[in-house]
Coordinates of C-alpha atoms in Angstrom, one line a residue:
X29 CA -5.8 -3.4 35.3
X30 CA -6.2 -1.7 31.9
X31 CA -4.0 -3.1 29.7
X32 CA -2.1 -1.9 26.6
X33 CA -3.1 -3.7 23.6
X34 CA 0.3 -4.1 21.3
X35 CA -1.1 -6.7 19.5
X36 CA -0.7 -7.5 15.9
X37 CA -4.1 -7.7 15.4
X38 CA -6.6 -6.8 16.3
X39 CA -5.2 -3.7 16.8
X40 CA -6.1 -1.3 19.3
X41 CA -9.2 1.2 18.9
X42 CA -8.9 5.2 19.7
X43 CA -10.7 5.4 22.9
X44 CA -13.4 7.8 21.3
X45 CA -14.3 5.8 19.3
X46 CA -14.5 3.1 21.9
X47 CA -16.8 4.9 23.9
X48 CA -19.1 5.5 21.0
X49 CA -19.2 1.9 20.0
X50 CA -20.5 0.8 23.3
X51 CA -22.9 2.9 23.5
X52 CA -24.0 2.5 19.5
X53 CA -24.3 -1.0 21.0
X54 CA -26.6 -0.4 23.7
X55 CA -28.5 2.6 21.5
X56 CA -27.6 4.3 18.5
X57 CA -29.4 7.7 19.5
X58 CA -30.3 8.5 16.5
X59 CA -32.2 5.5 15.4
X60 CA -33.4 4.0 18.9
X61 CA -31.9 0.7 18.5
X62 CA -28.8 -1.2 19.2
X63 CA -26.2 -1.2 16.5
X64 CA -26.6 -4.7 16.0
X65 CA -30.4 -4.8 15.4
X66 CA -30.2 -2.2 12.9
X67 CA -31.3 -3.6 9.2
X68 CA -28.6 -3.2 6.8
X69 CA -31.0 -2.1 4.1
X70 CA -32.2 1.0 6.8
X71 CA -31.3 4.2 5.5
X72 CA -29.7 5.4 8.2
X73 CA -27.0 2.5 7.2
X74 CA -27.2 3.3 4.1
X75 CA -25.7 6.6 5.2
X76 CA -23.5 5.2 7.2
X77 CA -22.0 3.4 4.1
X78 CA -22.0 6.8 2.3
X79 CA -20.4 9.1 4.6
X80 CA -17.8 6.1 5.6
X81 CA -16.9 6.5 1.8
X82 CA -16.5 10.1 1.6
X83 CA -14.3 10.2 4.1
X84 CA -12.1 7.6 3.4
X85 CA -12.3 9.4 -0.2
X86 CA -11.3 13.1 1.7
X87 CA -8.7 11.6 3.8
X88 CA -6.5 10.0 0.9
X89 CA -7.6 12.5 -1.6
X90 CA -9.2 10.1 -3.8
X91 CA -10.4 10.5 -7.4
X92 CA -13.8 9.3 -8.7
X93 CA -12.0 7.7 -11.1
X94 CA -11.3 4.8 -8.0
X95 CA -14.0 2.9 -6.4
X96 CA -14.4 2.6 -2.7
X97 CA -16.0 -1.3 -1.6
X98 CA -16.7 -2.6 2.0
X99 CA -16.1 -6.4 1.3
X100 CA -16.0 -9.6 3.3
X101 CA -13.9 -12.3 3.4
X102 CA -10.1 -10.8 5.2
X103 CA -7.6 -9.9 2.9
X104 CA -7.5 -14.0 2.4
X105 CA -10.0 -13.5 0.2
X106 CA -8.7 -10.8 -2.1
X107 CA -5.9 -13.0 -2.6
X108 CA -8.3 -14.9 -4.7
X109 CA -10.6 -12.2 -6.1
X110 CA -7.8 -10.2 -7.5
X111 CA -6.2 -12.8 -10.0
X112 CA -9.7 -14.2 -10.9
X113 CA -10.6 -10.5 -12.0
X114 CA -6.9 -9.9 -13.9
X115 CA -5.1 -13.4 -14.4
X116 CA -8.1 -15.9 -15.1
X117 CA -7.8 -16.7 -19.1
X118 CA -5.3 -14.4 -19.9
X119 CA -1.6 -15.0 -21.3
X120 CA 0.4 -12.4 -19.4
X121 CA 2.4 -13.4 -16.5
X122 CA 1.4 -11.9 -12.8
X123 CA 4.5 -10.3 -10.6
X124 CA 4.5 -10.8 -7.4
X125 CA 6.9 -9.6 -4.4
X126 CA 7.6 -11.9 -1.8
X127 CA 8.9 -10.4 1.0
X128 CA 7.5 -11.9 3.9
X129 CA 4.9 -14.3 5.6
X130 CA 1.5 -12.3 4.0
X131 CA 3.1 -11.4 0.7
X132 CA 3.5 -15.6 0.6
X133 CA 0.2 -16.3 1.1
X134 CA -0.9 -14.4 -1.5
X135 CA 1.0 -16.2 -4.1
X136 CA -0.7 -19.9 -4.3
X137 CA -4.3 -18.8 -4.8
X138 CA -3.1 -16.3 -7.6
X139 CA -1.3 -19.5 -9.1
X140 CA -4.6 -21.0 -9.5
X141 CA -6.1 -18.5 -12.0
X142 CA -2.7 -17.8 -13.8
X143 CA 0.8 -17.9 -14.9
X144 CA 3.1 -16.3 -11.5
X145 CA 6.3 -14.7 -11.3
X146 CA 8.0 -14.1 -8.2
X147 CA 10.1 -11.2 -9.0
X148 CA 12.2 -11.2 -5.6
X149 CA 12.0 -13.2 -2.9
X150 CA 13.2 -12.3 1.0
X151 CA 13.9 -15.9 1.8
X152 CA 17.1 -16.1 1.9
X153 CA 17.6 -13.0 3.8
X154 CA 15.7 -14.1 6.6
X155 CA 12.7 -11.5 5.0
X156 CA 14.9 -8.9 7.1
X157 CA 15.2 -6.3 4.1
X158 CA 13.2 -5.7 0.9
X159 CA 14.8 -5.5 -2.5
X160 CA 16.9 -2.9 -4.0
X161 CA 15.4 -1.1 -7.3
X162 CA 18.6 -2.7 -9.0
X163 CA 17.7 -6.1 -7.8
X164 CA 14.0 -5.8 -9.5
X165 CA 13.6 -6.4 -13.3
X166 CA 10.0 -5.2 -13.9
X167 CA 8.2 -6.7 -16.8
X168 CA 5.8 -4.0 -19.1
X169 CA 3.4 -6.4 -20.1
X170 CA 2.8 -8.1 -16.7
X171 CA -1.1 -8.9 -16.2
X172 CA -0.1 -6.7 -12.6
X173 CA 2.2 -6.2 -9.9
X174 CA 1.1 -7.3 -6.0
X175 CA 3.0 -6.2 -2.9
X176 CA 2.2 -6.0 0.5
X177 CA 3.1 -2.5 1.8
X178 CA 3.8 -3.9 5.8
X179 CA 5.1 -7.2 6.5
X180 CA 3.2 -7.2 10.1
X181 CA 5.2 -10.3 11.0
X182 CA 8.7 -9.5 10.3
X183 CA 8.0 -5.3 10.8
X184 CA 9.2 -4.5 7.4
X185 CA 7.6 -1.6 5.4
X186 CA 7.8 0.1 1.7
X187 CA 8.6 3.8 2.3
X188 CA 8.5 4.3 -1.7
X189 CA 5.9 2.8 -4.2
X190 CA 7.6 0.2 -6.5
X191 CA 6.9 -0.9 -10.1
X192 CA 6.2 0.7 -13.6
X193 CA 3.3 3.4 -13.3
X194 CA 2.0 1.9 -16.7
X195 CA 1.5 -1.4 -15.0
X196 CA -1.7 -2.5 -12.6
X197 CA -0.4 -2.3 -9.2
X198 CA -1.9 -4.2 -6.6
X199 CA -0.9 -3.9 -3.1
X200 CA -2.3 -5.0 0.5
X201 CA -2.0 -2.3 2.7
X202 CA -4.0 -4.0 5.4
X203 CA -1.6 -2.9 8.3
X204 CA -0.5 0.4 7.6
X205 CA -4.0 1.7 5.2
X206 CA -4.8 5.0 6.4
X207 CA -1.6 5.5 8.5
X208 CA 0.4 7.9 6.4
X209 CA -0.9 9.8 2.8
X210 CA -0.1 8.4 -0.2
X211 CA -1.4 8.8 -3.9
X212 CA -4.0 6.8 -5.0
X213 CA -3.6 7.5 -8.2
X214 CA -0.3 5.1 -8.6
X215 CA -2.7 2.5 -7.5
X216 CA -5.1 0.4 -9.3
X217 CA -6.5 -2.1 -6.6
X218 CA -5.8 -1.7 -3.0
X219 CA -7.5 -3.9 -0.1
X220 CA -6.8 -3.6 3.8
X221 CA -8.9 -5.7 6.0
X222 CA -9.7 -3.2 9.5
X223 CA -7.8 -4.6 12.3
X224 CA -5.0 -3.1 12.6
X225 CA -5.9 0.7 11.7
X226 CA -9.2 1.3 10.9
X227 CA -11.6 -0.8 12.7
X228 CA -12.8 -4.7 14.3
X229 CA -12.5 -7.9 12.2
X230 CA -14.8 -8.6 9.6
X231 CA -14.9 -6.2 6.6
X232 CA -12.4 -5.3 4.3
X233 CA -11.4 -1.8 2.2
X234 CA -11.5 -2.5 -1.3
X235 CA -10.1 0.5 -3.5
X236 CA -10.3 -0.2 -7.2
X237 CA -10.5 2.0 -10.4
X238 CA -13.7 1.5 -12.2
X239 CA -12.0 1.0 -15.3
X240 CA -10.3 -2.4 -14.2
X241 CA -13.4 -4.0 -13.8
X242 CA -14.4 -3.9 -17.5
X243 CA -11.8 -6.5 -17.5
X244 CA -14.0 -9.0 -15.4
X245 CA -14.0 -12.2 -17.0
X246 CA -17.4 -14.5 -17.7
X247 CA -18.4 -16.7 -15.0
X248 CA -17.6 -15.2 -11.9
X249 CA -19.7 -15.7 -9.2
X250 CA -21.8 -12.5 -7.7
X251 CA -19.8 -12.4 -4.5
X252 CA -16.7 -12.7 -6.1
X253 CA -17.5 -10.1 -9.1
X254 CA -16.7 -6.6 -7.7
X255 CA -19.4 -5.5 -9.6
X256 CA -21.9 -6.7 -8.1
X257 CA -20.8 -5.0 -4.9
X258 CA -20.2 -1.4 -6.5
X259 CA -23.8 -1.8 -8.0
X260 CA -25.0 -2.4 -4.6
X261 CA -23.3 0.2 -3.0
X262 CA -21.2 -2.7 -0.8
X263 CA -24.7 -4.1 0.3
X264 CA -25.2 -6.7 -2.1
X265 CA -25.6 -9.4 0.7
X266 CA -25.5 -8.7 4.2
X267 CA -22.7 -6.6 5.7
X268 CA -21.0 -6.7 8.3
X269 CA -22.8 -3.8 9.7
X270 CA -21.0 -2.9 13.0
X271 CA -18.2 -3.3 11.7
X272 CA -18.4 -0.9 9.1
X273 CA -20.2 1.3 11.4
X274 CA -17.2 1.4 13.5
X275 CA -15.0 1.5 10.7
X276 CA -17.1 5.6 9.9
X277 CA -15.9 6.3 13.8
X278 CA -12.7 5.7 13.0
X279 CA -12.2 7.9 9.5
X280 CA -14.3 10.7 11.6
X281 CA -11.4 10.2 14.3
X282 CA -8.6 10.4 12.1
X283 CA -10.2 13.9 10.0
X284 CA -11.7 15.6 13.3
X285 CA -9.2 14.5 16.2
X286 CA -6.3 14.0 14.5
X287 CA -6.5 15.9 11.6
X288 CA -5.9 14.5 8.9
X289 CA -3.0 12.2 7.2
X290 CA -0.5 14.4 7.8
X291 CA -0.6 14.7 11.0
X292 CA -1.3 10.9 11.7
X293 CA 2.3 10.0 9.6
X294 CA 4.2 12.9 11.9
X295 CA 2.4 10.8 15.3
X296 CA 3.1 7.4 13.8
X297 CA 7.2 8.3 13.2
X298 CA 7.3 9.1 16.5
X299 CA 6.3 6.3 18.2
X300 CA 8.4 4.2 16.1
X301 CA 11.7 6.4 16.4
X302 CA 11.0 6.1 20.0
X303 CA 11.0 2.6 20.0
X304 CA 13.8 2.2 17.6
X305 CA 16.0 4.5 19.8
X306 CA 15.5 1.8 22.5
X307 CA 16.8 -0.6 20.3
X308 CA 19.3 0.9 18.7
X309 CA 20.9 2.5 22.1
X310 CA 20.8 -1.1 23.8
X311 CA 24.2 -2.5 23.1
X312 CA 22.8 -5.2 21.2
X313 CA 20.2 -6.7 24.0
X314 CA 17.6 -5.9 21.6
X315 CA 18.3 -6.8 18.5
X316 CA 15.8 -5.2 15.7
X317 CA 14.7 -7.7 13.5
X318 CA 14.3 -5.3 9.8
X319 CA 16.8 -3.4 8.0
X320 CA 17.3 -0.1 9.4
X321 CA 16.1 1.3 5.9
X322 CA 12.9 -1.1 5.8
X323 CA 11.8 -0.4 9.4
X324 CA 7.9 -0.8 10.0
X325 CA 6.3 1.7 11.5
X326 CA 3.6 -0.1 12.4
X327 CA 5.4 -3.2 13.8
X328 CA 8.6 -3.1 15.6
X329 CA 10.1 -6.7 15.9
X330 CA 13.1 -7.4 17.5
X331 CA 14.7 -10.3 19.4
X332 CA 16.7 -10.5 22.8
X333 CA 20.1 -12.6 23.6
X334 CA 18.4 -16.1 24.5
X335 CA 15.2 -17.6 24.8
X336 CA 15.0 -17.6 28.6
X337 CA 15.1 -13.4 28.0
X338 CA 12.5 -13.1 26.0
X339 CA 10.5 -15.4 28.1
X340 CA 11.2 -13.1 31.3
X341 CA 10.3 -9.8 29.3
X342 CA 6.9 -11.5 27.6
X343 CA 6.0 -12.6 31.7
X344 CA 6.8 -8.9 33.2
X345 CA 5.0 -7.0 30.4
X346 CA 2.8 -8.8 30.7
X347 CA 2.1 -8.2 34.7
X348 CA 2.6 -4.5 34.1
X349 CA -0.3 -4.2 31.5
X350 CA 1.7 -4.8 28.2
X351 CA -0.4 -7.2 25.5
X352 CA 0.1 -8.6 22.5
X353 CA 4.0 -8.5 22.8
X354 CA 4.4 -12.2 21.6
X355 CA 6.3 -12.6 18.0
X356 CA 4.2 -14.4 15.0
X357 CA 4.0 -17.8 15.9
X358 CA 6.0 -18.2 12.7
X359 CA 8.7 -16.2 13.7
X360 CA 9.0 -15.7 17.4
X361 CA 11.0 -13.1 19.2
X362 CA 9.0 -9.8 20.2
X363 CA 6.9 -7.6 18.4
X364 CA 5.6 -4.2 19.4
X365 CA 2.4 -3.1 17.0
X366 CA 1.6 0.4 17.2
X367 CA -0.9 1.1 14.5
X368 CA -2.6 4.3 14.8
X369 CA -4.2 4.4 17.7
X370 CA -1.6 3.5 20.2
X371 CA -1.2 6.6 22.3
X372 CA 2.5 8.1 22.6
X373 CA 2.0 8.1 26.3
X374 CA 1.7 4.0 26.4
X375 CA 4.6 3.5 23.6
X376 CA 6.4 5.9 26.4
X377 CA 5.5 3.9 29.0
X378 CA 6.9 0.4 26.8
X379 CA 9.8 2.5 25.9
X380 CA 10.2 2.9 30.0
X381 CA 9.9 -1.0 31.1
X382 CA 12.3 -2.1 27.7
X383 CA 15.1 0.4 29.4
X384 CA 14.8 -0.9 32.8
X385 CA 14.6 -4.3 31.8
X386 CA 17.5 -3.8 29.5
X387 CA 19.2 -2.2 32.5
X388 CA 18.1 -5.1 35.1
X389 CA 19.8 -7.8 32.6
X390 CA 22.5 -6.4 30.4
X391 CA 25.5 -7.6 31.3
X392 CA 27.6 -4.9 29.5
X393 CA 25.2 -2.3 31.9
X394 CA 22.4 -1.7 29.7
X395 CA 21.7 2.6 29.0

């Protein structure tokens, strides 16, 4: 049995670009060797670096004024990198948003370079909903904003850009990069490690405008001084070369099968209003976890009536080819990830077993 990977990550691959990866790994035709006995200082990955970049840089539109970087390290290790480039001996105070479990994380390694405000905080509502623009006091002179656009855990997502434009905004898009347009040009650092949209574990998009890194203090180490990697052309040490390789399949995917941005958003709302219909339409047996006006379209969480429930759905998924269903270990419940390349025809298919199971267990009837 195939099975239907809803996990939260790694996320699912287009099946294109599936098929090319294995057989890149058995030969890349144009280069006569496998793709993981290629030399990262070849030409050919040199290109592969190159035209990776240009079409990340057509798909979002992108300026030369930003800086595109194939890093190491996860998001993890951005939340390091970023306040050692604009926190480490300065007086200003970093804002941070804290509005779920990855957003958290961020906040203790920034406190180690820097003075840290947490401007809101989702605690106390369960990190169901994010804040209201009258519950957010934005400072002008902050060192920088940080906010992570989709809380993958609890399946909350920004659908507007907060902060002051004249402020560095930083924001981790690592779960929904690529999955709708947006305008770089409101953004000063972005970072989105690939598995969820854009490719396997083990490199990580780095978006930065040039002119931020004529901030970088003295004493940095090369690997964690973005400009030694911009220098190198993200080949400073060795890469993660298949990875990034697979990472060009999939920006060639999203420009010459899906068409663009556009196009990807309009796919992406669909899946989730189908999902969300199931919810909504249940009568209460599934019980969405986010704010109607916060929903995730990347990750739909939700919880059912008792533990026993959710324990029955998880097992039959499971035996009809549904994976990666299981909540965050932090948080439980069920979550349904459909990042970008989760066909319609399997979120129809999920949509199909939630109804019947609803229908098999409901006692007010289910649909």
């Amino acid at each position: 049995m195939n099975h239907l990977n809803f996990s939260g990550g790694p996320g699912v691959l287009p099946a294109t670009v599936l098929a090319e990866t294995q057989q890149a790994i058995a030969c890349v035709p144009e280069v006569g060797l496998s793709i993981l006995g290629i030399s990262h200082r070849s030409d050919w990955f040199a290109g592969v670096v190159d035209e990776a970049e240009r079409n990340i840089r057509q798909l979002l539109q992108l300026p030369e004024s930003h800086a595109v970087l194939f890093l190491q390290g996860g998001a993890t290790l951005q939340f390091s990198m970023i306040p050692m480039l604009l926190l480490r001996h300065r007086r200003q105070t970093a804002d941070y948003l804290r509005t779920g479990y990855w957003s958290a994380k961020a906040i203790p390694d920034a406190r180690l370079e820097g003075e840290v405000r947490v401007l809101w905080d989702g605690e106390p509502w369960g990190f169901r909903r994010l804040p209201r623009p009258d519950e957010l006091d934005f400072s002008d002179t902050a060192a920088y904003l940080h906010y992570v656009s989709n809380e993958t855990v609890e399946g909350i997502q920004y659908h507007a850009i907060p902060g002051l434009d004249q402020v560095t905004r930083v924001c981790d898009m690592s779960s929904d990069f690529l999955s709708r347009p947006f305008d770089p040009e409101r953004f000063d650092l972005i970072y989105a490690h690939a598995q969820k949209n854009i490719g396997p574990a083990g490199v990580t998009v780095v978006i930065v405008r040039r002119e931020l890194l004529d901030r970088t203090p003295d004493g940095l180490p090369a690997m964690l001084d973005y400009r030694a990697h911009l220098k190198a052309h993200s080949i400073y040490n060795t890469p993660p070369v298949f990875a990034i390789y697979v990472v060009l399949l999939v920006t060639r995917w999203l420009l010459n099968d899906i068409g663009g941005l556009d196009r990807m958003d309009a796919i992406n709302r669909q899946k989730a209003d189908s999902l969300y219909d199931i919810i909504d339409r249940s009568d209460g047996f599934y019980d969405g976890w986010a704010a109607r006006e916060d929903r995730s379209l990347m990750n739909v969480v939700f919880t059912l009536p008792t533990a026993d429930l959710e324990a029955d759905f998880l097992r039959q998924s499971a035996a009809q080819g549904f994976s990666g269903l299981k909540g965050h270990r932090s948080l439980g419940g069920i979550r349904a990830s459909i990042y970008n390349a989760m066909t319609p025809a399997a979120v129809d298919a999920l949509c199909r077993f939630m109804r019947e199971f609803a229908d098999a267990n409901h006692s007010a009837g289910g649909f």
